[in-house]
Tab-separated table of C-alpha atoms in Angstrom:
chain	number	residue	atom	x	y	z
A	1	UNK	CA	53.876	150.947	17.396
A	2	UNK	CA	57.303	151.618	18.892
A	3	UNK	CA	58.685	155.114	18.951
A	4	UNK	CA	62.298	155.327	17.837
A	5	UNK	CA	64.564	158.253	18.541
A	6	UNK	CA	67.988	158.713	16.983
A	7	UNK	CA	70.790	160.856	18.310
A	8	UNK	CA	74.474	161.408	17.751
A	9	UNK	CA	74.529	162.913	14.296
A	10	UNK	CA	76.667	165.908	13.462
A	11	UNK	CA	79.309	167.357	11.192
A	12	UNK	CA	82.782	165.902	10.925
A	13	UNK	CA	85.703	166.006	8.557
A	14	UNK	CA	86.566	163.085	6.342
A	15	UNK	CA	88.329	160.393	8.326
A	16	UNK	CA	86.481	161.269	11.495
A	17	UNK	CA	84.078	159.220	13.578
A	18	UNK	CA	80.571	159.471	14.928
A	19	UNK	CA	78.434	157.195	17.055
A	20	UNK	CA	74.720	157.125	16.470
A	21	UNK	CA	72.259	155.908	19.056
A	22	UNK	CA	68.676	154.774	18.748
A	23	UNK	CA	66.314	154.435	21.671
A	24	UNK	CA	63.101	152.466	21.248
A	25	UNK	CA	60.036	152.843	23.415
A	26	UNK	CA	59.350	149.118	23.217
A	27	UNK	CA	61.427	145.983	22.963
A	28	UNK	CA	62.549	145.337	19.428
A	29	UNK	CA	64.894	142.510	18.522
A	30	UNK	CA	65.450	142.957	14.790
A	31	UNK	CA	66.571	146.450	13.947
A	32	UNK	CA	68.623	148.342	11.438
A	33	UNK	CA	70.047	151.604	10.211
A	34	UNK	CA	69.139	153.211	6.918
A	35	UNK	CA	70.233	156.424	5.252
A	36	UNK	CA	69.060	158.793	2.588
A	37	UNK	CA	71.449	161.137	0.872
A	38	UNK	CA	70.199	164.263	-0.915
A	39	UNK	CA	68.685	163.329	-4.247
A	40	UNK	CA	69.059	159.601	-3.649
A	41	UNK	CA	66.871	156.717	-2.594
A	42	UNK	CA	66.896	155.453	0.938
A	43	UNK	CA	69.355	152.611	1.387
A	44	UNK	CA	70.017	150.035	4.032
A	45	UNK	CA	73.211	150.523	5.984
A	46	UNK	CA	73.076	147.570	8.342
A	47	UNK	CA	70.550	145.250	9.915
A	48	UNK	CA	70.841	142.947	12.890
A	49	UNK	CA	68.703	139.851	13.383
A	50	UNK	CA	67.468	137.947	16.406
A	51	UNK	CA	70.705	135.976	16.619
A	52	UNK	CA	72.811	139.105	16.630
A	53	UNK	CA	74.042	138.556	13.102
A	54	UNK	CA	74.541	141.801	11.250
A	55	UNK	CA	74.446	142.461	7.516
A	56	UNK	CA	76.249	145.510	6.198
A	57	UNK	CA	76.043	147.387	2.945
A	58	UNK	CA	79.228	146.982	0.941
A	59	UNK	CA	79.859	150.722	1.107
A	60	UNK	CA	80.278	150.663	4.887
A	61	UNK	CA	81.849	147.269	5.554
A	62	UNK	CA	84.953	147.553	7.664
A	63	UNK	CA	84.134	151.113	8.715
A	64	UNK	CA	80.778	150.909	10.486
A	65	UNK	CA	79.869	148.666	13.396
A	66	UNK	CA	76.385	148.046	14.716
A	67	UNK	CA	75.644	146.980	18.249
A	68	UNK	CA	72.615	146.697	20.476
A	69	UNK	CA	71.749	146.382	24.109
A	70	UNK	CA	70.926	142.702	24.461
A	71	UNK	CA	69.617	143.203	27.968
A	72	UNK	CA	66.535	145.235	27.158
A	73	UNK	CA	66.517	145.149	23.336
A	74	UNK	CA	65.585	148.820	23.268
A	75	UNK	CA	68.824	150.394	22.118
A	76	UNK	CA	70.761	150.245	18.889
A	77	UNK	CA	74.060	151.893	18.073
A	78	UNK	CA	76.125	152.596	14.993
A	79	UNK	CA	79.800	153.341	15.319
A	80	UNK	CA	80.981	155.041	12.159
A	81	UNK	CA	84.713	155.347	11.562
A	82	UNK	CA	86.765	156.580	8.629
A	83	UNK	CA	83.845	158.646	7.459
A	84	UNK	CA	83.756	159.816	3.869
A	85	UNK	CA	81.897	162.700	2.226
A	86	UNK	CA	79.681	160.133	0.514
A	87	UNK	CA	78.449	159.026	3.937
A	88	UNK	CA	76.651	162.363	4.234
A	89	UNK	CA	72.971	161.574	4.691
A	90	UNK	CA	70.048	161.502	7.054
A	91	UNK	CA	70.360	158.329	9.091
A	92	UNK	CA	67.282	156.491	10.282
A	93	UNK	CA	66.807	153.810	12.862
A	94	UNK	CA	64.182	151.185	12.042
A	95	UNK	CA	62.721	148.118	13.669
A	96	UNK	CA	60.732	145.043	12.744
A	97	UNK	CA	57.941	143.537	14.781
A	98	UNK	CA	58.522	139.946	15.756
A	99	UNK	CA	61.417	139.870	13.274
A	100	UNK	CA	58.950	139.649	10.403
A	101	UNK	CA	61.486	140.820	7.861
A	102	UNK	CA	59.739	144.136	7.255
A	103	UNK	CA	60.790	147.348	8.956
A	104	UNK	CA	57.660	149.036	10.237
A	105	UNK	CA	58.861	151.336	13.010
A	106	UNK	CA	60.955	154.337	11.976
A	107	UNK	CA	62.665	157.197	13.713
A	108	UNK	CA	62.766	160.803	12.566
A	109	UNK	CA	66.388	160.605	11.562
A	110	UNK	CA	69.631	162.269	12.514
A	111	UNK	CA	71.796	164.193	10.067
A	112	UNK	CA	75.386	163.185	9.380
A	113	UNK	CA	77.508	165.552	7.334
A	114	UNK	CA	81.058	164.706	6.330
A	115	UNK	CA	83.201	167.387	4.776
A	116	UNK	CA	86.214	166.742	2.579
C-alpha cells in the first residue's frame, strides 16, 4: 500500500491561490484529489488517468489545475486559483493501483480555508 502525504494547505482570502502537493511512497499512475467540507460528503475534485487526461468537478473547472511528475509518477499537484469560501475543505490525495478505477490509497489530508 502506498503512503501518500499532502502539503501546501493553508488559509487565504477569496480570490487567492494555493498549490497543493502530494508525495507517494510508490509509483502511482492514476491519482486524484478529493475534498470534504464540514458537514458534507467527500467529493471528487479532479482525477488524472494513465494518459494524462484529467477530469474536473464542475465547481472547480477553470480555476484548478492538476499536474503530476511524469518522470517518477510519485508526485501530484493541484494549483488552485480564484479560491472561493466554498472551496474551504480538507483536501485529500488518492491513488489507484494499476489504474483499476478505484481509489485505494489515501493521504491524511491538508486543510484549505478560504475567507470572504
